Structure formats: structure tokens, C-alpha cells
Coordinates of N, CA and C in Angstrom, one line a residue:
Chain N
N1 N -7.7 110.0 87.3 CA -8.6 109.0 86.7 C -9.9 109.0 87.5
A2 N -11.0 109.5 86.9 CA -12.2 109.7 87.6 C -12.9 108.3 87.8
G3 N -13.6 108.3 88.9 CA -14.4 107.1 89.2 C -15.7 107.2 88.5
V4 N -16.7 106.4 89.0 CA -18.0 106.5 88.4 C -18.6 107.8 88.8
M5 N -19.1 108.5 87.8 CA -19.7 109.8 88.0 C -21.2 109.8 87.8
Q6 N -21.9 110.3 88.8 CA -23.3 110.4 88.7 C -23.8 111.8 88.8
N7 N -24.7 112.2 88.0 CA -25.3 113.5 88.2 C -26.8 113.5 87.8
P8 N -27.6 114.4 88.4 CA -27.2 115.2 89.4 C -27.1 114.5 90.8
R9 N -26.4 115.1 91.7 CA -26.3 114.4 93.0 C -27.6 114.5 93.8
H10 N -28.3 115.6 93.6 CA -29.6 115.8 94.2 C -30.6 116.4 93.1
L11 N -31.8 115.8 93.2 CA -32.8 116.3 92.2 C -34.1 116.3 92.9
V12 N -34.8 117.5 92.7 CA -36.2 117.6 93.3 C -37.1 117.7 92.1
R13 N -38.2 117.0 92.2 CA -39.2 117.0 91.1 C -40.6 117.0 91.8
R14 N -41.5 117.6 91.1 CA -42.9 117.6 91.5 C -43.6 116.4 90.9
R15 N -44.6 115.9 91.5 CA -45.3 114.7 91.0 C -45.7 115.0 89.6
G16 N -45.5 114.0 88.7 CA -45.9 114.1 87.3 C -44.8 114.5 86.4
Q17 N -43.7 115.1 87.0 CA -42.6 115.5 86.2 C -41.7 114.3 85.8
E18 N -40.7 114.5 85.0 CA -39.8 113.5 84.6 C -38.4 113.7 85.3
A19 N -37.8 112.6 85.7 CA -36.5 112.7 86.3 C -35.5 111.9 85.4
R20 N -34.4 112.5 85.1 CA -33.3 111.9 84.3 C -32.0 111.8 85.2
L21 N -31.5 110.6 85.4 CA -30.3 110.5 86.2 C -29.2 109.9 85.2
R22 N -28.0 110.5 85.4 CA -27.0 110.1 84.5 C -25.8 109.4 85.2
C23 N -25.2 108.5 84.5 CA -24.1 107.8 85.1 C -23.0 107.6 84.0
S24 N -21.8 108.1 84.3 CA -20.7 107.8 83.5 C -19.8 106.8 84.1
P25 N -19.6 105.6 83.5 CA -18.8 104.6 84.2 C -17.4 104.9 84.2
M26 N -16.6 104.1 85.0 CA -15.2 104.3 85.0 C -14.6 104.0 83.6
K27 N -13.5 104.7 83.3 CA -12.9 104.5 82.0 C -12.6 103.0 81.7
G28 N -13.0 102.5 80.6 CA -12.7 101.2 80.2 C -13.8 100.2 80.7
H29 N -14.8 100.6 81.5 CA -15.8 99.8 81.9 C -17.0 99.8 80.9
S30 N -17.5 98.6 80.6 CA -18.6 98.6 79.6 C -19.9 98.0 80.3
H31 N -19.8 97.7 81.6 CA -21.0 97.2 82.2 C -21.5 98.2 83.3
V32 N -22.8 98.5 83.2 CA -23.4 99.4 84.2 C -24.5 98.8 84.9
Y33 N -24.6 99.0 86.1 CA -25.7 98.6 87.0 C -26.4 99.8 87.6
W34 N -27.7 99.7 87.7 CA -28.5 100.7 88.5 C -29.2 100.0 89.6
Y35 N -29.1 100.7 90.8 CA -29.7 100.2 92.0 C -30.5 101.3 92.7
R36 N -31.5 100.9 93.4 CA -32.3 101.9 94.1 C -32.3 101.6 95.6
Q37 N -32.2 102.6 96.4 CA -32.3 102.5 97.8 C -33.3 103.4 98.4
L38 N -34.4 102.8 98.8 CA -35.5 103.6 99.4 C -35.1 104.0 100.8
P39 N -35.7 105.0 101.3 CA -35.3 105.5 102.7 C -35.4 104.4 103.7
E40 N -34.3 104.2 104.4 CA -34.2 103.2 105.5 C -34.4 101.8 105.0
E41 N -34.1 101.6 103.7 CA -34.2 100.2 103.2 C -32.8 99.8 102.5
G42 N -32.7 98.6 102.1 CA -31.5 98.1 101.5 C -31.5 98.4 100.0
L43 N -30.4 98.1 99.4 CA -30.2 98.3 98.0 C -31.0 97.2 97.2
K44 N -31.6 97.7 96.1 CA -32.3 96.8 95.2 C -31.8 96.9 93.8
F45 N -31.5 95.8 93.2 CA -31.1 95.8 91.8 C -32.2 96.3 90.9
M46 N -31.9 97.2 89.9 CA -32.9 97.6 88.9 C -32.6 97.0 87.5
V47 N -31.4 97.4 87.0 CA -31.1 97.0 85.6 C -29.6 96.9 85.4
Y48 N -29.3 96.0 84.5 CA -27.9 95.8 84.1 C -27.8 96.0 82.6
L49 N -26.9 96.9 82.2 CA -26.7 97.3 80.8 C -25.3 97.1 80.4
Q50 N -25.1 96.8 79.1 CA -23.8 97.0 78.4 C -24.1 98.0 77.3
K51 N -23.0 98.4 76.7 CA -23.2 99.4 75.6 C -24.3 99.0 74.6
E52 N -25.3 99.9 74.5 CA -26.4 99.7 73.6 C -27.3 98.5 73.8
N53 N -27.1 97.8 75.0 CA -27.9 96.6 75.2 C -28.4 96.6 76.7
I54 N -29.6 96.3 76.9 CA -30.1 96.0 78.2 C -30.0 94.5 78.4
I55 N -29.2 94.1 79.4 CA -28.9 92.6 79.6 C -30.0 92.0 80.6
D56 N -30.3 92.8 81.7 CA -31.2 92.3 82.7 C -32.0 93.4 83.3
E57 N -33.3 93.5 83.0 CA -34.1 94.6 83.6 C -35.1 94.0 84.6
S58 N -34.8 92.9 85.2 CA -35.8 92.2 86.0 C -36.2 93.0 87.3
G59 N -35.3 94.0 87.6 CA -35.6 94.8 88.8 C -36.3 96.1 88.5
M60 N -36.6 96.3 87.3 CA -37.2 97.6 86.9 C -38.7 97.6 87.0
P61 N -39.3 98.6 87.6 CA -40.8 98.6 87.5 C -41.2 98.6 86.1
K62 N -42.3 98.0 85.8 CA -42.8 97.8 84.4 C -43.2 99.1 83.7
E63 N -43.6 100.0 84.5 CA -44.1 101.3 83.9 C -43.3 102.4 84.4
R64 N -43.2 103.4 83.6 CA -42.6 104.7 83.9 C -41.1 104.8 84.0
F65 N -40.4 103.6 84.1 CA -39.0 103.5 84.3 C -38.3 103.0 83.0
S66 N -37.2 103.6 82.6 CA -36.5 103.1 81.4 C -35.0 103.4 81.6
A67 N -34.2 102.6 81.0 CA -32.7 102.9 81.1 C -32.1 102.6 79.7
E68 N -31.0 103.3 79.5 CA -30.3 103.2 78.3 C -28.8 103.4 78.6
F69 N -28.0 102.8 77.7 CA -26.5 103.0 77.8 C -26.1 103.1 76.3
P70 N -26.1 104.3 75.8 CA -25.8 104.5 74.3 C -24.3 104.2 74.0
K71 N -24.0 104.1 72.8 CA -22.7 103.9 72.3 C -21.8 105.0 72.8
E72 N -22.3 106.2 72.7 CA -21.5 107.4 73.2 C -22.3 108.0 74.3
G73 N -21.6 108.5 75.3 CA -22.3 109.2 76.4 C -22.6 108.3 77.6
P74 N -23.2 108.9 78.6 CA -23.5 108.2 79.9 C -24.7 107.3 79.8
S75 N -24.8 106.5 80.7 CA -26.1 105.7 80.9 C -27.1 106.6 81.5
I76 N -28.3 106.5 81.1 CA -29.4 107.3 81.6 C -30.5 106.4 82.2
L77 N -30.9 106.8 83.4 CA -32.1 106.2 84.1 C -33.2 107.3 84.0
R78 N -34.3 106.9 83.4 CA -35.4 107.9 83.2 C -36.6 107.4 83.9
I79 N -37.2 108.3 84.7 CA -38.4 108.0 85.4 C -39.4 109.1 84.9
Q80 N -40.5 108.6 84.3 CA -41.5 109.5 83.8 C -42.6 109.6 84.9
Q81 N -43.3 110.7 84.9 CA -44.5 110.9 85.7 C -44.2 110.5 87.2
V82 N -43.2 111.1 87.8 CA -42.7 110.6 89.1 C -43.8 110.7 90.1
V83 N -43.7 109.8 91.1 CA -44.7 109.8 92.2 C -43.8 109.9 93.5
R84 N -44.5 110.2 94.6 CA -43.7 110.3 95.9 C -42.9 109.1 96.2
G85 N -43.5 107.9 95.9 CA -42.8 106.7 96.2 C -41.5 106.4 95.4
D86 N -41.2 107.3 94.4 CA -40.0 107.2 93.7 C -38.8 107.9 94.4
S87 N -39.2 108.6 95.4 CA -38.1 109.3 96.2 C -37.2 108.3 96.8
A88 N -35.9 108.4 96.5 CA -34.9 107.4 96.8 C -33.6 107.8 96.4
A89 N -32.6 107.1 96.8 CA -31.2 107.3 96.3 C -31.0 106.2 95.2
Y90 N -30.5 106.7 94.0 CA -30.3 105.8 92.9 C -28.8 105.7 92.7
F91 N -28.3 104.5 92.8 CA -26.8 104.3 92.7 C -26.5 103.6 91.3
C92 N -25.5 104.1 90.8 CA -25.0 103.4 89.6 C -23.6 102.8 89.9
A93 N -23.3 101.6 89.4 CA -22.0 101.0 89.5 C -21.6 100.5 88.2
S94 N -20.3 100.5 88.0 CA -19.7 99.9 86.8 C -18.7 98.8 87.1
S95 N -18.5 98.0 86.1 CA -17.7 96.9 86.2 C -17.0 96.5 84.9
P96 N -15.8 96.1 85.0 CA -15.1 95.7 83.8 C -15.4 94.2 83.5
G97 N -15.1 93.8 82.3 CA -15.0 92.3 82.0 C -16.3 91.6 81.9
V98 N -16.1 90.3 82.1 CA -17.2 89.4 82.0 C -18.2 89.5 83.2
P99 N -19.5 89.4 83.0 CA -20.4 89.5 84.1 C -20.1 88.6 85.2
N100 N -20.3 89.0 86.4 CA -20.1 88.3 87.6 C -18.7 87.9 88.0
T101 N -17.7 88.5 87.2 CA -16.3 88.3 87.6 C -15.6 89.6 87.9
G102 N -16.3 90.7 87.6 CA -15.7 92.0 87.8 C -16.1 92.6 89.1
E103 N -15.1 93.4 89.7 CA -15.4 94.1 90.9 C -16.4 95.3 90.6
L104 N -17.2 95.7 91.5 CA -18.1 96.8 91.3 C -17.5 98.1 91.8
F105 N -17.7 99.2 91.1 CA -17.3 100.5 91.5 C -18.5 101.4 91.5
F106 N -18.8 102.0 92.6 CA -20.1 102.7 92.8 C -19.8 104.2 92.6
G107 N -20.9 104.9 92.0 CA -20.9 106.3 92.1 C -21.5 106.8 93.4
E108 N -21.5 108.1 93.6 CA -21.9 108.7 94.9 C -23.4 108.6 95.0
G109 N -24.2 108.3 94.0 CA -25.6 108.3 94.1 C -26.3 109.6 93.7
S110 N -27.5 109.4 93.2 CA -28.4 110.6 92.9 C -29.6 110.5 93.8
R111 N -29.8 111.5 94.6 CA -30.9 111.5 95.5 C -32.1 112.2 95.0
L112 N -33.1 111.5 94.7 CA -34.4 112.1 94.1 C -35.4 112.3 95.2
T113 N -35.9 113.5 95.2 CA -37.0 113.9 96.1 C -38.2 114.3 95.3
V114 N -39.3 113.7 95.5 CA -40.5 114.0 94.7 C -41.5 114.7 95.7
L115 N -41.8 115.9 95.3 CA -42.7 116.7 96.2 C -44.1 116.5 96.0
Chain A
K1 N -34.6 82.5 92.7 CA -34.1 83.8 93.2 C -33.3 83.6 94.4
N2 N -32.1 84.2 94.5 CA -31.3 84.0 95.7 C -31.8 84.9 96.8
E3 N -31.8 84.2 98.0 CA -32.1 85.0 99.2 C -30.8 85.2 100.0
V4 N -30.7 86.4 100.5 CA -29.4 86.7 101.2 C -29.8 87.2 102.6
E5 N -29.2 86.6 103.6 CA -29.4 87.0 104.9 C -28.1 87.4 105.6
Q6 N -28.2 88.5 106.3 CA -27.0 89.0 107.1 C -27.3 89.0 108.5
S7 N -26.3 88.8 109.3 CA -26.4 88.9 110.8 C -25.1 89.4 111.3
P8 N -25.2 90.1 112.4 CA -26.4 90.7 113.0 C -26.9 91.9 112.2
Q9 N -28.0 92.4 112.5 CA -28.5 93.6 111.8 C -27.9 94.8 112.4
N10 N -27.6 94.8 113.7 CA -26.9 95.9 114.3 C -25.9 95.4 115.2
L11 N -24.8 96.1 115.3 CA -23.7 95.6 116.1 C -22.9 96.8 116.7
T12 N -22.8 96.9 118.0 CA -22.1 97.9 118.7 C -20.9 97.3 119.4
A13 N -19.8 97.8 119.3 CA -18.6 97.3 119.9 C -17.6 98.4 120.3
Q14 N -16.7 98.0 121.2 CA -15.7 98.9 121.7 C -14.6 99.0 120.7
E15 N -13.9 100.1 120.7 CA -12.7 100.2 119.8 C -11.7 99.1 120.2
G16 N -11.2 98.5 119.2 CA -10.2 97.5 119.4 C -10.7 96.1 119.3
E17 N -12.0 95.9 119.4 CA -12.6 94.6 119.4 C -12.6 94.0 118.0
F18 N -12.6 92.6 117.9 CA -12.6 91.9 116.7 C -14.1 91.7 116.3
I19 N -14.4 92.1 115.0 CA -15.8 92.1 114.6 C -16.0 91.0 113.5
T20 N -17.1 90.4 113.6 CA -17.5 89.4 112.6 C -18.9 89.7 112.1
I21 N -19.1 89.8 110.8 CA -20.4 89.9 110.2 C -20.6 88.8 109.3
N22 N -21.8 88.2 109.3 CA -22.1 87.0 108.6 C -23.1 87.2 107.4
C23 N -23.0 86.4 106.4 CA -23.8 86.4 105.2 C -24.1 85.0 104.7
S24 N -25.4 84.7 104.6 CA -25.8 83.4 104.1 C -26.6 83.6 102.8
Y25 N -26.5 82.7 101.9 CA -27.3 82.8 100.7 C -27.9 81.4 100.3
S26 N -28.9 81.4 99.5 CA -29.6 80.2 99.3 C -29.2 79.4 98.0
V27 N -28.7 80.1 97.0 CA -28.4 79.5 95.7 C -27.0 79.6 95.4
G28 N -26.4 78.6 94.8 CA -25.0 78.7 94.4 C -24.6 79.9 93.6
I29 N -23.5 80.4 93.8 CA -23.1 81.7 93.1 C -21.7 81.6 92.5
S30 N -21.3 82.5 91.7 CA -20.0 82.6 91.2 C -19.2 83.7 91.9
A31 N -19.9 84.7 92.5 CA -19.2 85.8 93.1 C -20.0 86.4 94.2
L32 N -19.4 86.8 95.3 CA -20.0 87.5 96.4 C -19.3 88.8 96.7
H33 N -20.0 89.9 96.9 CA -19.4 91.2 97.2 C -19.7 91.6 98.6
W34 N -18.7 92.2 99.3 CA -18.9 92.9 100.5 C -18.7 94.4 100.2
L35 N -19.7 95.2 100.6 CA -19.7 96.6 100.4 C -19.8 97.4 101.7
Q36 N -19.3 98.6 101.7 CA -19.4 99.4 102.9 C -20.1 100.7 102.5
Q37 N -21.2 101.1 103.3 CA -21.9 102.3 103.0 C -21.7 103.2 104.3
H38 N -21.2 104.4 104.1 CA -20.9 105.3 105.1 C -22.2 106.1 105.4
P39 N -22.2 106.8 106.6 CA -23.4 107.6 106.9 C -23.8 108.6 105.8
G40 N -22.8 109.1 105.1 CA -23.2 110.1 104.0 C -23.8 109.4 102.9
G41 N -23.8 108.1 102.8 CA -24.5 107.3 101.8 C -23.6 106.7 100.7
G42 N -22.4 107.2 100.6 CA -21.5 106.6 99.6 C -21.2 105.1 99.8
I43 N -21.0 104.4 98.7 CA -20.8 103.0 98.8 C -19.4 102.6 98.2
V44 N -18.7 101.8 99.0 CA -17.4 101.4 98.6 C -17.4 99.9 98.5
S45 N -16.8 99.3 97.4 CA -16.7 97.9 97.3 C -15.4 97.5 98.1
L46 N -15.6 96.6 99.1 CA -14.5 96.1 99.9 C -13.8 94.9 99.3
F47 N -14.7 93.9 99.0 CA -14.1 92.6 98.5 C -15.1 92.0 97.4
M48 N -14.5 91.3 96.5 CA -15.2 90.4 95.7 C -14.6 89.0 95.8
L49 N -15.4 88.0 96.2 CA -14.9 86.7 96.5 C -15.6 85.7 95.6
S50 N -14.9 84.7 95.2 CA -15.5 83.5 94.6 C -15.1 82.3 95.3
S51 N -14.0 82.3 96.1 CA -13.6 81.2 96.9 C -12.6 81.7 97.9
G52 N -12.4 80.9 99.0 CA -11.3 81.1 99.9 C -11.4 82.4 100.8
K53 N -10.4 83.1 100.8 CA -10.2 84.2 101.7 C -9.4 85.3 101.1
K54 N -9.8 86.6 101.4 CA -9.1 87.7 101.0 C -8.8 88.7 102.2
K55 N -7.7 89.4 102.1 CA -7.3 90.3 103.2 C -6.9 91.6 102.6
H56 N -7.4 92.7 103.3 CA -7.0 94.0 102.9 C -6.9 94.8 104.1
G57 N -5.7 95.1 104.6 CA -5.5 95.8 105.8 C -6.0 95.1 107.0
R58 N -7.0 95.7 107.7 CA -7.6 95.1 108.9 C -8.8 94.3 108.5
L59 N -9.2 94.3 107.3 CA -10.4 93.6 106.8 C -10.0 92.2 106.2
I60 N -10.8 91.2 106.6 CA -10.6 89.9 106.1 C -12.0 89.4 105.7
A61 N -12.1 88.8 104.5 CA -13.4 88.2 104.0 C -13.1 86.8 103.7
T62 N -14.1 85.9 104.1 CA -14.0 84.5 103.8 C -15.3 84.0 103.1
I63 N -15.2 83.0 102.4 CA -16.4 82.4 101.8 C -16.3 80.9 101.8
N64 N -17.4 80.2 102.2 CA -17.4 78.8 102.1 C -18.5 78.4 101.1
I65 N -18.1 78.0 99.9 CA -19.0 77.8 98.8 C -20.0 76.6 99.1
Q66 N -19.5 75.6 99.8 CA -20.3 74.4 100.1 C -21.4 74.8 101.1
E67 N -21.1 75.6 102.1 CA -22.1 76.0 103.1 C -22.8 77.2 102.7
K68 N -22.5 77.9 101.6 CA -23.2 79.1 101.1 C -23.1 80.1 102.2
H69 N -21.9 80.4 102.6 CA -21.8 81.3 103.7 C -20.5 82.2 103.6
S70 N -20.6 83.4 104.0 CA -19.4 84.3 103.9 C -19.4 85.1 105.2
S71 N -18.2 85.4 105.6 CA -18.0 86.3 106.8 C -17.0 87.4 106.4
L72 N -17.3 88.6 107.1 CA -16.4 89.7 107.0 C -15.9 90.0 108.4
H73 N -14.6 90.0 108.5 CA -14.0 90.3 109.8 C -13.2 91.6 109.8
I74 N -13.3 92.3 110.9 CA -12.5 93.5 111.1 C -11.7 93.3 112.4
T75 N -10.4 93.4 112.2 CA -9.5 93.3 113.4 C -9.2 94.7 113.9
A76 N -8.9 94.8 115.2 CA -8.6 96.1 115.8 C -9.5 97.2 115.4
S77 N -10.8 97.0 115.6 CA -11.8 97.9 115.1 C -11.6 99.3 115.6
H78 N -12.0 100.3 114.8 CA -11.8 101.7 115.0 C -13.1 102.5 114.8
P79 N -13.3 103.6 115.5 CA -14.6 104.3 115.2 C -14.8 104.6 113.7
R80 N -13.8 104.8 113.0 CA -14.0 105.1 111.5 C -14.5 103.9 110.7
D81 N -14.5 102.7 111.4 CA -15.1 101.6 110.7 C -16.6 101.6 110.8
S82 N -17.2 102.5 111.6 CA -18.6 102.6 111.8 C -19.3 102.9 110.4
A83 N -20.2 102.0 110.0 CA -20.8 102.1 108.7 C -21.8 101.0 108.6
V84 N -22.5 100.9 107.5 CA -23.3 99.8 107.2 C -22.6 98.9 106.2
Y85 N -22.5 97.6 106.6 CA -21.8 96.6 105.7 C -22.8 95.7 105.0
I86 N -22.7 95.6 103.7 CA -23.7 95.0 102.9 C -23.0 93.8 102.1
C87 N -23.7 92.7 102.2 CA -23.3 91.5 101.4 C -24.2 91.5 100.1
A88 N -23.6 91.2 99.0 CA -24.3 91.1 97.7 C -23.9 89.9 96.9
V89 N -24.8 89.2 96.3 CA -24.4 88.1 95.5 C -24.7 88.3 94.0
E90 N -23.8 88.0 93.2 CA -23.9 88.1 91.7 C -24.3 89.5 91.3
K91 N -24.0 90.5 92.1 CA -24.3 91.9 91.8 C -25.8 92.2 91.8
L92 N -26.6 91.2 92.1 CA -28.1 91.4 91.9 C -28.9 91.4 93.2
T93 N -28.5 90.7 94.2 CA -29.3 90.5 95.4 C -28.4 90.9 96.6
F94 N -29.1 91.7 97.4 CA -28.3 92.3 98.5 C -28.9 91.9 99.8
G95 N -28.0 91.7 100.8 CA -28.5 91.6 102.2 C -29.0 92.9 102.7
T96 N -29.7 92.9 103.8 CA -30.3 94.2 104.4 C -29.2 95.0 105.0
G97 N -28.0 94.5 105.2 CA -27.0 95.3 105.8 C -26.8 95.1 107.3
T98 N -25.6 95.3 107.8 CA -25.3 95.3 109.2 C -24.8 96.6 109.6
R99 N -25.5 97.3 110.5 CA -25.1 98.6 110.9 C -24.1 98.4 112.1
L100 N -22.8 98.8 111.8 CA -21.8 98.7 112.8 C -21.4 100.0 113.4
T101 N -21.4 100.0 114.8 CA -21.0 101.2 115.5 C -19.8 100.9 116.4
I102 N -18.7 101.5 116.2 CA -17.6 101.3 117.1 C -17.4 102.5 118.0
I103 N -17.5 102.2 119.3 CA -17.4 103.2 120.4 C -16.0 103.4 120.8
P104 N -15.5 104.7 120.9 CA -14.1 104.9 121.3 C -13.9 104.5 122.7

């Protein structure tokens, strides 16, 4: 029974390119959260999604960042026109059930380096 | 917006010592999470609490809803417990973490 799967584990992009990070939640989980951890900093919430719906995107930068969780397939965090400040570890977590009552299960993270 | 504070920020202890990490938050919540992040970066969920106390092996987590405070305790600490411990409220707001180092 696979846990939360994130890929790629490591991604290198040049400034101006696009980064796509994928997250497959645990089987049976319909809630996905994305978090960002800048170097030497704490975790920051970005976005909370359920299948086909963005529930809370209050932590997402207003420009260049988008997220989706389609009916079929993984959740995608997309960063357009990356800048050096986007270099960070991006973690996905999934949870079953009703919001705020389910335990969180984390993926291993995707580490983005922008050259 | 909930503010979450953890203390201490860094903690070094000898193997076998009893460890306490504290977390305070400013706004009432329905759930609080304790997470463990190892040096390699992976994150593991240790506990989810909405009231009272939970125990898992040598780890104990407590929460006082009225005082808006939670503690994570580690009994008989071991070098493999060395990690960053993070408190999170409502899955949305995180403390800055407590870096724990257990010396053999």
C-alpha cells in the first residue's frame, strides 16, 4: 500500500522555465495539501484541494503559481517562469475524511533548484 | 490568523533524558498536529490531537484546549530521536520547529 507519492524528488530549472510537481495521495484520500519549505525556514501552507476543487489557496503566491487536483490522476503544483526565490522543498500531504479531523500523511517532498 | 509558537527552538540532551517540547497557539482550534522532520527532510506525522492526551511508544502528546497549549514528551530519549519537531494547527499554520539533538 503506497504512501503519498511525489515526483520528481529533485528538479532543476533555469530562471524563466516552468516547474511541474506531482503528488499522488494515499489510496482513498480525497484531500491534498501543498506546503513549501524555503531553505532553513519552516513549513508554509500553500493550498488545499479536494478532487476537482480548490478549497483554500490563501497561501499561494498570486502570480505564477497554480494547483489542480483532477478527477483522475495526481495533484499538480505548477510554477511558471520560475525565479531563484522559488528554490525550496515542496511537500504534499493527503488526508482522509472531513477537513481538520483527518491525520496528515506526507510525501517525501520535491526539491526544486532554480539556477 | 493563528499564531503558533514553539519552544525551545533548539534542545540538546543526553541519551535517556526526558524531553519536553512546547507549542502555544493564539486562536481556538479543532485539531493540532505534531510532526517529525528528519535530517534527510522527510516528514512524519506523529500525532493529531483535539483533546486530552495520546501515547505512542515513548512519545506522549498532550493538549490543553482552554490554555491553547500542547506539549510533546519523549521518554528515555535516544540518538535516533534527533530531528526537528514541528507543531501545526488545523493543517494550515506551523511552528518554526524545535531542533532536538540527543547525544549518546
